Amino acid sequence: MSVLRVPLLWRRSPFSIRESQRLAALHRTHLLDTEPEERFDRITRLCTAMFDVPISLVSLVDDDRQFFKSNVGLEGTCQTHRDGAFCAHSILEDDVMVVPNAIHDSRFANNPLVEGGPKIRFYAGCPLEISSWEGTRHKLGTLCIIDSKPREMSEEELRAFRDFGKMVEREIDRDVIIPLTNACKKTSSVVW
């Protein structure tokens, strides 16, 4: 008996054209594989309540996985493989990526996260950017909200969601900028 292979209906996300620089910027934050922090959890809890969704995440997209720095609704899960990550697609966008119904989106139609738990139907991901040393900005991950029911977002909701994304970016930038500022203070006291 032969087994027919079913073609994948979902697509893996391509890599950014500046993927190595993006990953270097991500690793400089030292946020991967760290414990949850209230400053990020507060924002994901607010998103869950404001947008009436069961899942909200701060996802950092690494080379082969997405790490959840903050996680409301997927307790016990700290990361997933990048191949199936909606967020890996979202970091390639310039604005919020909204998937009203994943079943009807060719990128995600038979994605394991759509067909199995958590049965994603609705997804919105706001890319999180950070300034790098060379002056460019890199998208490190997303603030995302997920629902098991299809839905749309109004312009007002999109605006509020972008604001929450900026709040997360500010927290990430703080981790990177404060050590740089302290390093500058140390070197500025050197007399030549």
Coordinates of N, CA, C and O in Angstrom, one line a residue:
M1 N 0.9 -1.2 0.0 CA 0.0 0.0 0.0 C 0.9 1.2 0.0 O 1.8 1.3 0.8
S2 N 0.6 2.2 -0.9 CA 1.4 3.4 -0.9 C 0.7 4.5 -0.1 O -0.6 4.5 0.0
V3 N 1.4 5.4 0.4 CA 0.9 6.5 1.2 C 1.1 7.8 0.4 O 2.2 8.1 0.0
L4 N 0.0 8.5 0.2 CA 0.1 9.7 -0.5 C 0.5 10.8 0.4 O -0.1 10.9 1.5
R5 N 1.4 11.7 0.1 CA 1.8 12.8 0.9 C 0.8 13.9 0.6 O 0.5 14.3 -0.5
V6 N 0.3 14.5 1.6 CA -0.5 15.7 1.5 C 0.3 16.9 1.5 O 1.2 17.1 2.3
P7 N 0.2 17.8 0.5 CA 1.1 19.0 0.4 C 0.7 19.9 1.5 O -0.4 20.0 1.9
L8 N 1.7 20.6 2.0 CA 1.5 21.6 3.1 C 0.7 22.8 2.5 O 1.1 23.3 1.4
L9 N -0.3 23.2 3.1 CA -1.1 24.3 2.7 C -0.6 25.6 3.5 O -1.0 26.7 3.1
W10 N 0.2 25.4 4.5 CA 0.7 26.6 5.2 C 2.2 26.7 4.8 O 2.9 25.8 4.4
R11 N 2.6 28.0 4.8 CA 3.9 28.3 4.3 C 4.8 28.8 5.5 O 4.4 29.5 6.3
R12 N 6.0 28.3 5.5 CA 7.0 28.7 6.4 C 7.4 30.2 6.0 O 7.5 30.5 4.8
S13 N 7.7 31.0 7.0 CA 8.0 32.4 6.7 C 9.5 32.4 6.1 O 10.4 31.7 6.6
P14 N 9.7 33.3 5.1 CA 11.1 33.5 4.7 C 11.8 34.2 5.8 O 11.2 34.8 6.7
F15 N 13.1 34.3 5.7 CA 14.0 35.0 6.6 C 14.1 36.5 6.1 O 14.0 36.8 4.9
S16 N 14.3 37.4 7.0 CA 14.6 38.8 6.7 C 15.9 38.9 5.9 O 16.8 38.0 6.0
I17 N 15.9 39.9 5.0 CA 17.2 40.0 4.2 C 18.4 40.4 5.1 O 19.5 40.2 4.7
R18 N 18.1 40.9 6.3 CA 19.1 41.3 7.2 C 19.0 40.4 8.5 O 19.2 40.8 9.6
E19 N 18.8 39.1 8.2 CA 18.5 38.1 9.3 C 19.7 38.1 10.3 O 19.5 38.0 11.5
S20 N 20.9 38.0 9.9 CA 22.0 37.9 10.8 C 22.1 39.1 11.7 O 22.4 39.0 12.9
Q21 N 21.9 40.3 11.2 CA 21.9 41.5 12.0 C 20.7 41.5 12.9 O 20.8 42.0 14.1
R22 N 19.6 41.1 12.4 CA 18.4 41.0 13.3 C 18.6 40.1 14.5 O 18.3 40.4 15.6
L23 N 19.2 38.9 14.2 CA 19.5 38.0 15.3 C 20.5 38.5 16.3 O 20.4 38.3 17.5
A24 N 21.5 39.2 15.8 CA 22.5 39.8 16.7 C 21.9 40.8 17.6 O 22.2 40.9 18.8
A25 N 21.0 41.7 17.0 CA 20.2 42.7 17.8 C 19.4 42.0 18.9 O 19.3 42.4 20.0
L26 N 18.7 40.9 18.5 CA 17.9 40.1 19.4 C 18.7 39.6 20.6 O 18.4 39.7 21.7
H27 N 19.9 39.0 20.2 CA 20.7 38.4 21.3 C 21.3 39.4 22.2 O 21.5 39.2 23.4
R28 N 21.5 40.7 21.7 CA 22.1 41.7 22.5 C 21.1 42.2 23.6 O 21.5 42.8 24.6
T29 N 19.8 41.9 23.4 CA 18.8 42.3 24.5 C 19.0 41.4 25.7 O 18.5 41.8 26.8
H30 N 19.5 40.2 25.6 CA 19.6 39.2 26.7 C 18.3 38.9 27.3 O 18.2 38.5 28.4
L31 N 17.2 38.9 26.4 CA 15.9 38.5 26.9 C 15.5 37.1 26.6 O 14.6 36.6 27.2
L32 N 16.2 36.4 25.7 CA 15.9 35.0 25.4 C 16.2 34.2 26.6 O 17.2 34.4 27.3
D33 N 15.3 33.2 26.8 CA 15.5 32.2 27.9 C 15.6 32.8 29.3 O 16.3 32.3 30.1
T34 N 14.8 33.9 29.5 CA 14.8 34.5 30.8 C 13.4 34.3 31.4 O 12.4 34.0 30.7
E35 N 13.3 34.5 32.7 CA 12.0 34.4 33.4 C 11.0 35.5 32.9 O 11.4 36.5 32.5
P36 N 9.7 35.2 33.1 CA 8.7 36.2 32.8 C 9.0 37.4 33.7 O 9.5 37.3 34.8
E37 N 8.6 38.6 33.2 CA 8.7 39.8 34.0 C 7.4 40.6 34.0 O 6.7 40.7 33.0
E38 N 7.1 41.1 35.2 CA 5.8 41.8 35.3 C 5.6 43.0 34.3 O 4.5 43.2 33.8
R39 N 6.7 43.7 34.0 CA 6.6 44.8 33.1 C 6.0 44.4 31.7 O 5.3 45.1 31.0
F40 N 6.3 43.2 31.2 CA 5.8 42.6 30.0 C 4.4 41.9 30.2 O 3.5 42.1 29.4
D41 N 4.3 41.2 31.3 CA 3.1 40.5 31.7 C 1.9 41.5 31.8 O 0.8 41.1 31.5
R42 N 2.2 42.6 32.4 CA 1.1 43.6 32.6 C 0.5 44.0 31.2 O -0.7 44.1 31.1
I43 N 1.4 44.2 30.2 CA 0.9 44.6 28.9 C 0.1 43.5 28.3 O -1.0 43.7 27.7
T44 N 0.6 42.2 28.4 CA -0.2 41.1 27.7 C -1.5 40.9 28.5 O -2.5 40.6 27.8
R45 N -1.5 41.1 29.8 CA -2.8 41.0 30.5 C -3.8 42.0 30.0 O -5.0 41.8 29.8
L46 N -3.3 43.3 29.9 CA -4.2 44.3 29.4 C -4.7 44.1 28.0 O -5.9 44.3 27.7
C47 N -3.8 43.5 27.1 CA -4.3 43.2 25.7 C -5.4 42.1 25.8 O -6.3 42.2 25.1
T48 N -5.2 41.1 26.6 CA -6.1 40.0 26.7 C -7.5 40.6 27.1 O -8.5 40.2 26.6
A49 N -7.5 41.5 28.1 CA -8.7 42.1 28.6 C -9.3 43.1 27.6 O -10.5 43.0 27.3
M50 N -8.5 44.0 27.0 CA -9.0 45.0 26.2 C -9.6 44.4 24.9 O -10.6 44.9 24.4
F51 N -8.9 43.4 24.3 CA -9.3 42.9 23.0 C -10.2 41.6 23.2 O -10.6 41.0 22.2
D52 N -10.5 41.2 24.4 CA -11.3 40.1 24.7 C -10.9 38.8 23.9 O -11.6 38.2 23.2
V53 N -9.6 38.5 24.1 CA -9.0 37.3 23.5 C -8.4 36.4 24.6 O -8.1 36.9 25.7
P54 N -8.3 35.1 24.3 CA -7.8 34.2 25.4 C -6.3 34.2 25.4 O -5.7 33.7 26.4
I55 N -5.6 34.6 24.4 CA -4.1 34.5 24.3 C -3.5 35.8 23.9 O -4.0 36.5 22.9
S56 N -2.5 36.2 24.6 CA -1.7 37.4 24.3 C -0.2 37.0 24.6 O 0.0 36.5 25.7
L57 N 0.7 37.4 23.7 CA 2.1 37.0 23.9 C 3.0 38.1 23.5 O 2.7 38.9 22.6
V58 N 4.2 38.1 24.2 CA 5.4 38.9 23.7 C 6.3 37.8 23.2 O 6.8 37.0 24.0
S59 N 6.4 37.7 21.9 CA 7.2 36.6 21.2 C 8.4 37.2 20.6 O 8.4 38.2 19.9
L60 N 9.6 36.5 20.9 CA 10.8 36.9 20.3 C 11.3 35.8 19.4 O 11.4 34.7 19.7
V61 N 11.4 36.2 18.1 CA 11.7 35.2 17.0 C 13.2 35.0 16.9 O 13.9 35.9 16.4
D62 N 13.7 33.8 17.3 CA 15.1 33.5 17.2 C 15.3 32.7 15.9 O 14.4 32.6 15.1
D63 N 16.4 32.1 15.7 CA 16.7 31.5 14.4 C 15.9 30.3 14.1 O 15.5 30.1 13.0
D64 N 15.5 29.5 15.1 CA 14.8 28.3 14.9 C 13.5 28.1 15.8 O 12.9 27.1 15.8
R65 N 13.2 29.2 16.5 CA 12.1 29.1 17.5 C 11.6 30.5 17.8 O 12.2 31.5 17.4
Q66 N 10.4 30.5 18.4 CA 9.9 31.8 19.0 C 9.9 31.6 20.5 O 9.3 30.6 20.9
F67 N 10.5 32.5 21.2 CA 10.5 32.4 22.7 C 9.4 33.4 23.2 O 9.4 34.5 22.8
F68 N 8.6 32.9 24.2 CA 7.6 33.8 24.7 C 8.1 34.5 26.0 O 8.2 33.8 27.0
K69 N 8.4 35.7 25.9 CA 8.9 36.5 27.0 C 7.7 36.8 28.0 O 7.9 36.9 29.2
S70 N 6.5 36.9 27.4 CA 5.3 37.0 28.2 C 4.3 36.2 27.6 O 4.2 36.1 26.3
N71 N 3.4 35.6 28.4 CA 2.5 34.6 27.9 C 1.2 34.6 28.7 O 1.3 34.2 29.9
V72 N 0.1 35.0 28.2 CA -1.2 34.9 28.8 C -2.0 33.9 27.9 O -2.2 34.2 26.7
G73 N -2.4 32.8 28.5 CA -3.3 31.9 27.7 C -2.7 30.6 27.2 O -3.4 29.7 26.8
L74 N -1.4 30.6 27.2 CA -0.6 29.4 26.8 C 0.3 28.9 27.9 O 1.4 28.6 27.7
E75 N -0.2 29.0 29.1 CA 0.6 28.7 30.3 C 1.3 27.3 30.1 O 0.7 26.4 29.6
G76 N 2.5 27.2 30.6 CA 3.3 26.0 30.4 C 4.0 25.9 29.1 O 4.8 25.0 28.9
T77 N 3.8 26.8 28.2 CA 4.5 26.8 26.9 C 5.4 28.1 26.9 O 4.9 29.2 27.0
C78 N 6.7 27.8 26.8 CA 7.6 29.0 26.7 C 8.2 29.2 25.3 O 8.8 30.3 25.1
Q79 N 8.0 28.3 24.4 CA 8.5 28.5 23.0 C 7.8 27.5 22.1 O 7.3 26.5 22.5
T80 N 7.9 27.9 20.8 CA 7.4 26.9 19.8 C 8.4 27.0 18.6 O 9.3 28.0 18.6
H81 N 8.4 26.1 17.7 CA 9.3 26.1 16.6 C 8.9 27.2 15.7 O 7.8 27.6 15.5
R82 N 9.9 27.8 15.1 CA 9.7 29.0 14.2 C 8.9 28.6 12.9 O 8.2 29.4 12.4
D83 N 9.1 27.4 12.4 CA 8.4 27.0 11.2 C 6.9 27.2 11.2 O 6.4 27.6 10.2
G84 N 6.3 27.0 12.3 CA 4.8 27.2 12.4 C 4.4 28.5 13.0 O 3.2 28.7 13.2
A85 N 5.3 29.4 13.2 CA 5.0 30.6 14.0 C 4.4 31.7 13.1 O 5.0 32.1 12.1
F86 N 3.3 32.1 13.4 CA 2.6 33.3 12.8 C 3.5 34.5 12.9 O 3.6 35.3 12.0
C87 N 4.2 34.6 14.1 CA 5.0 35.8 14.4 C 6.2 35.9 13.5 O 6.7 37.0 13.2
A88 N 6.7 34.8 13.0 CA 7.8 34.8 12.0 C 7.4 35.5 10.7 O 8.2 36.1 10.0
H89 N 6.1 35.4 10.4 CA 5.6 36.1 9.2 C 5.4 37.6 9.6 O 5.7 38.5 8.8
S90 N 4.9 37.9 10.8 CA 4.6 39.2 11.2 C 5.8 40.1 11.3 O 5.7 41.3 11.0
I91 N 7.0 39.6 11.6 CA 8.2 40.4 11.7 C 8.6 40.9 10.4 O 9.5 41.8 10.3
L92 N 8.1 40.4 9.3 CA 8.5 40.8 7.9 C 7.6 42.0 7.5 O 7.8 42.6 6.4
E93 N 6.6 42.3 8.3 CA 5.6 43.4 7.9 C 6.0 44.7 8.5 O 6.7 44.7 9.5
D94 N 5.6 45.8 7.9 CA 5.8 47.1 8.4 C 4.8 47.6 9.4 O 5.0 48.6 10.1
D95 N 3.7 46.9 9.5 CA 2.6 47.3 10.4 C 2.0 46.0 11.0 O 2.4 44.9 10.7
V96 N 0.9 46.2 11.7 CA 0.2 45.1 12.3 C -0.2 44.1 11.2 O -0.8 44.5 10.2
M97 N 0.1 42.8 11.4 CA -0.4 41.8 10.5 C -1.7 41.2 11.2 O -1.6 40.7 12.3
V98 N -2.8 41.3 10.5 CA -4.0 40.7 11.0 C -4.5 39.6 10.1 O -4.5 39.7 8.9
V99 N -4.7 38.4 10.7 CA -5.3 37.3 10.0 C -6.7 37.1 10.6 O -6.8 36.5 11.7
P100 N -7.7 37.5 9.9 CA -9.1 37.4 10.5 C -9.6 36.0 10.7 O -10.3 35.7 11.6
N101 N -9.2 35.1 9.7 CA -9.6 33.7 9.9 C -8.5 32.8 9.2 O -8.4 32.7 8.0
A102 N -7.7 32.2 10.0 CA -6.5 31.4 9.6 C -6.9 30.3 8.6 O -6.1 29.9 7.8
I103 N -8.0 29.7 8.8 CA -8.5 28.6 7.9 C -8.6 29.1 6.4 O -8.3 28.3 5.5
H104 N -8.9 30.4 6.2 CA -9.0 30.9 4.9 C -7.8 31.7 4.4 O -7.8 32.3 3.3
D105 N -6.7 31.6 5.1 CA -5.4 32.2 4.7 C -4.4 31.1 4.3 O -4.1 30.3 5.0
S106 N -4.0 31.2 3.0 CA -3.2 30.1 2.4 C -1.9 30.0 3.2 O -1.3 28.9 3.1
R107 N -1.4 31.0 3.9 CA -0.2 30.9 4.6 C -0.3 29.9 5.8 O 0.7 29.4 6.3
F108 N -1.5 29.8 6.3 CA -1.7 29.1 7.6 C -2.8 28.0 7.6 O -3.1 27.4 8.6
A109 N -3.4 27.8 6.5 CA -4.6 26.9 6.4 C -4.5 25.6 7.1 O -5.4 25.2 7.9
N110 N -3.4 24.8 7.0 CA -3.3 23.6 7.7 C -2.1 23.6 8.7 O -1.5 22.5 9.0
N111 N -1.8 24.8 9.1 CA -0.7 24.9 10.2 C -1.2 24.1 11.4 O -2.3 24.1 11.8
P112 N -0.2 23.4 12.0 CA -0.6 22.6 13.2 C -1.2 23.4 14.3 O -2.0 22.9 15.1
L113 N -0.9 24.7 14.4 CA -1.5 25.6 15.5 C -3.0 26.0 15.1 O -3.7 26.5 15.9
V114 N -3.3 25.8 13.8 CA -4.7 26.0 13.4 C -5.5 24.7 13.5 O -6.6 24.8 14.0
E115 N -4.9 23.6 13.0 CA -5.7 22.4 13.0 C -5.8 21.8 14.4 O -6.8 21.1 14.7
G116 N -4.7 21.9 15.2 CA -4.7 21.4 16.6 C -4.8 22.5 17.5 O -5.1 23.7 17.2
G117 N -4.5 22.2 18.8 CA -4.5 23.3 19.8 C -3.4 24.3 19.5 O -2.3 23.9 19.0
P118 N -3.6 25.6 19.7 CA -4.8 26.2 20.3 C -5.9 26.5 19.3 O -6.8 27.4 19.7
K119 N -5.9 25.9 18.2 CA -7.0 26.2 17.1 C -7.1 27.6 16.8 O -8.2 28.3 16.9
I120 N -6.0 28.2 16.4 CA -5.9 29.6 16.0 C -6.8 29.9 14.8 O -6.8 29.2 13.8
R121 N -7.7 30.9 15.0 CA -8.5 31.4 13.9 C -8.1 32.8 13.6 O -7.7 33.2 12.5
F122 N -8.1 33.7 14.7 CA -7.7 35.1 14.6 C -6.4 35.3 15.1 O -6.0 34.7 16.2
Y123 N -5.5 36.1 14.4 CA -4.2 36.4 14.9 C -3.9 37.9 14.5 O -4.3 38.3 13.4
A124 N -3.4 38.6 15.4 CA -2.9 40.0 15.1 C -1.5 40.1 15.7 O -1.3 39.8 16.9
G125 N -0.5 40.5 15.0 CA 0.8 40.6 15.5 C 1.4 42.0 15.2 O 1.4 42.4 14.0
C126 N 1.9 42.7 16.2 CA 2.5 44.0 16.0 C 4.0 43.8 16.1 O 4.5 43.4 17.2
P127 N 4.7 44.0 15.0 CA 6.2 43.9 15.0 C 6.8 44.8 16.1 O 6.5 45.9 16.2
L128 N 7.8 44.2 16.8 CA 8.5 44.9 17.8 C 9.9 45.3 17.3 O 10.7 44.4 17.0
E129 N 10.2 46.6 17.2 CA 11.5 47.0 16.6 C 12.4 47.6 17.7 O 11.9 48.1 18.7
I130 N 13.7 47.4 17.5 CA 14.7 48.0 18.4 C 15.7 48.7 17.6 O 16.1 48.2 16.5
S131 N 16.2 49.8 18.1 CA 17.3 50.5 17.5 C 18.6 49.7 17.7 O 18.9 49.1 18.7
S132 N 19.4 49.6 16.6 CA 20.7 48.9 16.7 C 21.8 49.9 16.8 O 21.7 51.1 16.6
W133 N 23.0 49.4 17.0 CA 24.2 50.3 17.2 C 24.5 51.0 15.9 O 25.1 52.1 15.9
E134 N 24.2 50.4 14.8 CA 24.5 51.0 13.5 C 23.4 51.9 13.0 O 23.5 52.5 11.9
G135 N 22.4 52.2 13.9 CA 21.4 53.2 13.6 C 20.2 52.6 12.8 O 19.3 53.3 12.6
T136 N 20.2 51.3 12.5 CA 19.0 50.8 11.8 C 18.1 50.2 12.9 O 18.5 50.0 14.0
R137 N 16.9 49.8 12.5 CA 16.0 49.2 13.4 C 15.7 47.8 12.9 O 15.7 47.5 11.8
H138 N 15.6 46.9 13.9 CA 15.4 45.5 13.6 C 14.1 45.0 14.3 O 13.9 45.3 15.5
K139 N 13.4 44.2 13.6 CA 12.2 43.6 14.2 C 12.6 42.3 14.9 O 13.0 41.3 14.3
L140 N 12.4 42.3 16.2 CA 12.8 41.2 17.1 C 11.8 40.1 17.3 O 12.1 39.0 17.6
G141 N 10.5 40.6 17.2 CA 9.4 39.7 17.6 C 8.1 40.4 17.5 O 8.1 41.4 16.7
T142 N 7.1 40.0 18.2 CA 5.8 40.6 18.1 C 5.2 40.7 19.5 O 5.4 39.9 20.4
L143 N 4.3 41.6 19.6 CA 3.2 41.5 20.6 C 2.0 41.0 19.8 O 1.7 41.5 18.7
C144 N 1.5 39.9 20.2 CA 0.4 39.3 19.4 C -0.8 38.9 20.3 O -0.7 38.7 21.5
I145 N -2.0 38.9 19.7 CA -3.2 38.5 20.3 C -3.8 37.4 19.4 O -3.7 37.5 18.2
I146 N -4.4 36.4 20.0 CA -4.9 35.2 19.3 C -6.2 34.8 19.9 O -6.5 34.9 21.1
D147 N -7.1 34.4 19.0 CA -8.4 33.9 19.4 C -8.8 32.6 18.6 O -8.3 32.4 17.5
S148 N -9.6 31.8 19.2 CA -10.0 30.6 18.5 C -11.3 30.8 17.7 O -11.8 29.9 17.1
K149 N -11.7 32.1 17.6 CA -12.9 32.5 16.8 C -12.4 33.5 15.8 O -11.6 34.4 16.1
P150 N -12.9 33.5 14.5 CA -12.6 34.5 13.5 C -13.1 35.9 14.0 O -14.1 35.9 14.7
R151 N -12.4 36.9 13.6 CA -12.8 38.3 13.9 C -12.0 39.3 13.1 O -11.0 38.9 12.5
E152 N -12.4 40.5 13.2 CA -11.8 41.6 12.5 C -11.3 42.6 13.6 O -11.7 42.5 14.8
M153 N -10.5 43.6 13.3 CA -10.1 44.6 14.2 C -10.5 46.0 13.6 O -10.3 46.2 12.4
S154 N -11.1 46.8 14.4 CA -11.5 48.2 13.9 C -10.2 49.0 13.9 O -9.2 48.7 14.5
E155 N -10.3 50.2 13.3 CA -9.2 51.1 13.2 C -8.8 51.6 14.6 O -7.7 51.7 15.0
E156 N -9.8 51.8 15.5 CA -9.6 52.2 16.9 C -8.8 51.1 17.6 O -7.9 51.3 18.4
E157 N -9.2 49.8 17.4 CA -8.5 48.7 18.0 C -7.1 48.6 17.5 O -6.1 48.3 18.3
L158 N -6.9 48.7 16.2 CA -5.5 48.7 15.6 C -4.7 49.8 16.2 O -3.5 49.5 16.5
R159 N -5.2 51.0 16.4 CA -4.4 52.1 17.0 C -4.0 51.8 18.4 O -2.9 51.9 18.8
A160 N -4.9 51.2 19.2 CA -4.6 50.9 20.6 C -3.6 49.7 20.6 O -2.7 49.7 21.5
F161 N -3.7 48.8 19.7 CA -2.8 47.6 19.7 C -1.4 48.1 19.3 O -0.4 47.7 19.9
R162 N -1.3 49.0 18.4 CA 0.0 49.6 18.0 C 0.6 50.3 19.3 O 1.8 50.3 19.5
D163 N -0.2 51.0 20.0 CA 0.2 51.7 21.3 C 0.8 50.7 22.3 O 1.8 50.9 22.9
F164 N 0.1 49.6 22.4 CA 0.6 48.5 23.3 C 2.0 48.0 22.8 O 2.9 47.7 23.6
G165 N 2.1 47.9 21.5 CA 3.3 47.4 20.9 C 4.5 48.4 21.2 O 5.6 48.0 21.5
K166 N 4.2 49.7 21.1 CA 5.2 50.7 21.4 C 5.6 50.6 22.9 O 6.8 50.9 23.3
M167 N 4.7 50.3 23.8 CA 5.0 50.1 25.2 C 6.0 49.0 25.4 O 6.9 49.1 26.2
V168 N 5.8 47.9 24.7 CA 6.7 46.7 24.8 C 8.1 47.1 24.2 O 9.1 46.8 24.8
E169 N 8.1 47.8 23.1 CA 9.3 48.3 22.5 C 10.1 49.1 23.5 O 11.3 49.0 23.6
R170 N 9.4 50.0 24.2 CA 10.1 50.9 25.1 C 10.7 50.1 26.2 O 11.9 50.4 26.7
E171 N 10.1 49.0 26.7 CA 10.7 48.2 27.7 C 11.9 47.5 27.2 O 12.9 47.3 27.9
I172 N 11.8 47.0 26.0 CA 13.0 46.3 25.4 C 14.1 47.3 25.2 O 15.3 47.0 25.5
D173 N 13.8 48.5 24.6 CA 14.9 49.5 24.4 C 15.5 49.9 25.7 O 16.7 50.1 25.7
R174 N 14.8 49.9 26.8 CA 15.3 50.3 28.1 C 16.4 49.3 28.5 O 17.5 49.7 29.0
D175 N 16.2 48.0 28.2 CA 17.2 47.0 28.5 C 18.5 47.2 27.7 O 19.6 46.9 28.2
V176 N 18.4 47.7 26.5 CA 19.6 47.8 25.7 C 20.2 49.2 25.9 O 21.4 49.3 25.9
I177 N 19.4 50.3 26.0 CA 19.9 51.6 26.1 C 20.6 51.9 27.4 O 21.6 52.5 27.5
I178 N 20.0 51.4 28.5 CA 20.6 51.7 29.8 C 22.0 51.2 30.0 O 22.9 51.9 30.4
P179 N 22.3 49.9 29.6 CA 23.7 49.4 29.7 C 24.6 50.2 28.8 O 25.7 50.5 29.1
L180 N 24.1 50.7 27.6 CA 25.0 51.5 26.7 C 25.3 52.8 27.3 O 26.4 53.3 27.3
T181 N 24.2 53.4 28.0 CA 24.4 54.7 28.6 C 25.4 54.6 29.8 O 26.3 55.4 29.9
N182 N 25.3 53.5 30.6 CA 26.2 53.3 31.7 C 27.7 53.1 31.2 O 28.6 53.6 31.7
A183 N 27.8 52.4 30.0 CA 29.1 52.2 29.5 C 29.7 53.5 29.0 O 30.9 53.7 29.2
C184 N 28.9 54.4 28.4 CA 29.4 55.7 28.0 C 29.8 56.5 29.2 O 30.8 57.2 29.1
K185 N 29.1 56.4 30.3 CA 29.5 57.2 31.5 C 30.8 56.7 32.0 O 31.7 57.5 32.4
K186 N 31.1 55.4 32.0 CA 32.4 54.9 32.4 C 33.5 55.4 31.5 O 34.5 55.8 32.0
T187 N 33.3 55.4 30.2 CA 34.4 55.8 29.3 C 34.5 57.3 29.3 O 35.6 57.8 29.0
S188 N 33.5 58.1 29.6 CA 33.6 59.5 29.5 C 34.4 60.1 30.6 O 34.9 61.2 30.6
S189 N 34.6 59.3 31.7 CA 35.4 59.8 32.8 C 36.9 59.6 32.6 O 37.7 60.1 33.4
V190 N 37.3 59.0 31.5 CA 38.7 58.8 31.2 C 39.3 60.1 30.6 O 38.7 60.8 29.7
V191 N 40.4 60.5 31.2 CA 41.1 61.8 30.7 C 42.2 61.4 29.8 O 43.0 60.5 30.1
W192 N 42.2 62.0 28.7 CA 43.3 61.7 27.7 C 44.4 62.6 27.8 O 44.6 63.7 27.9

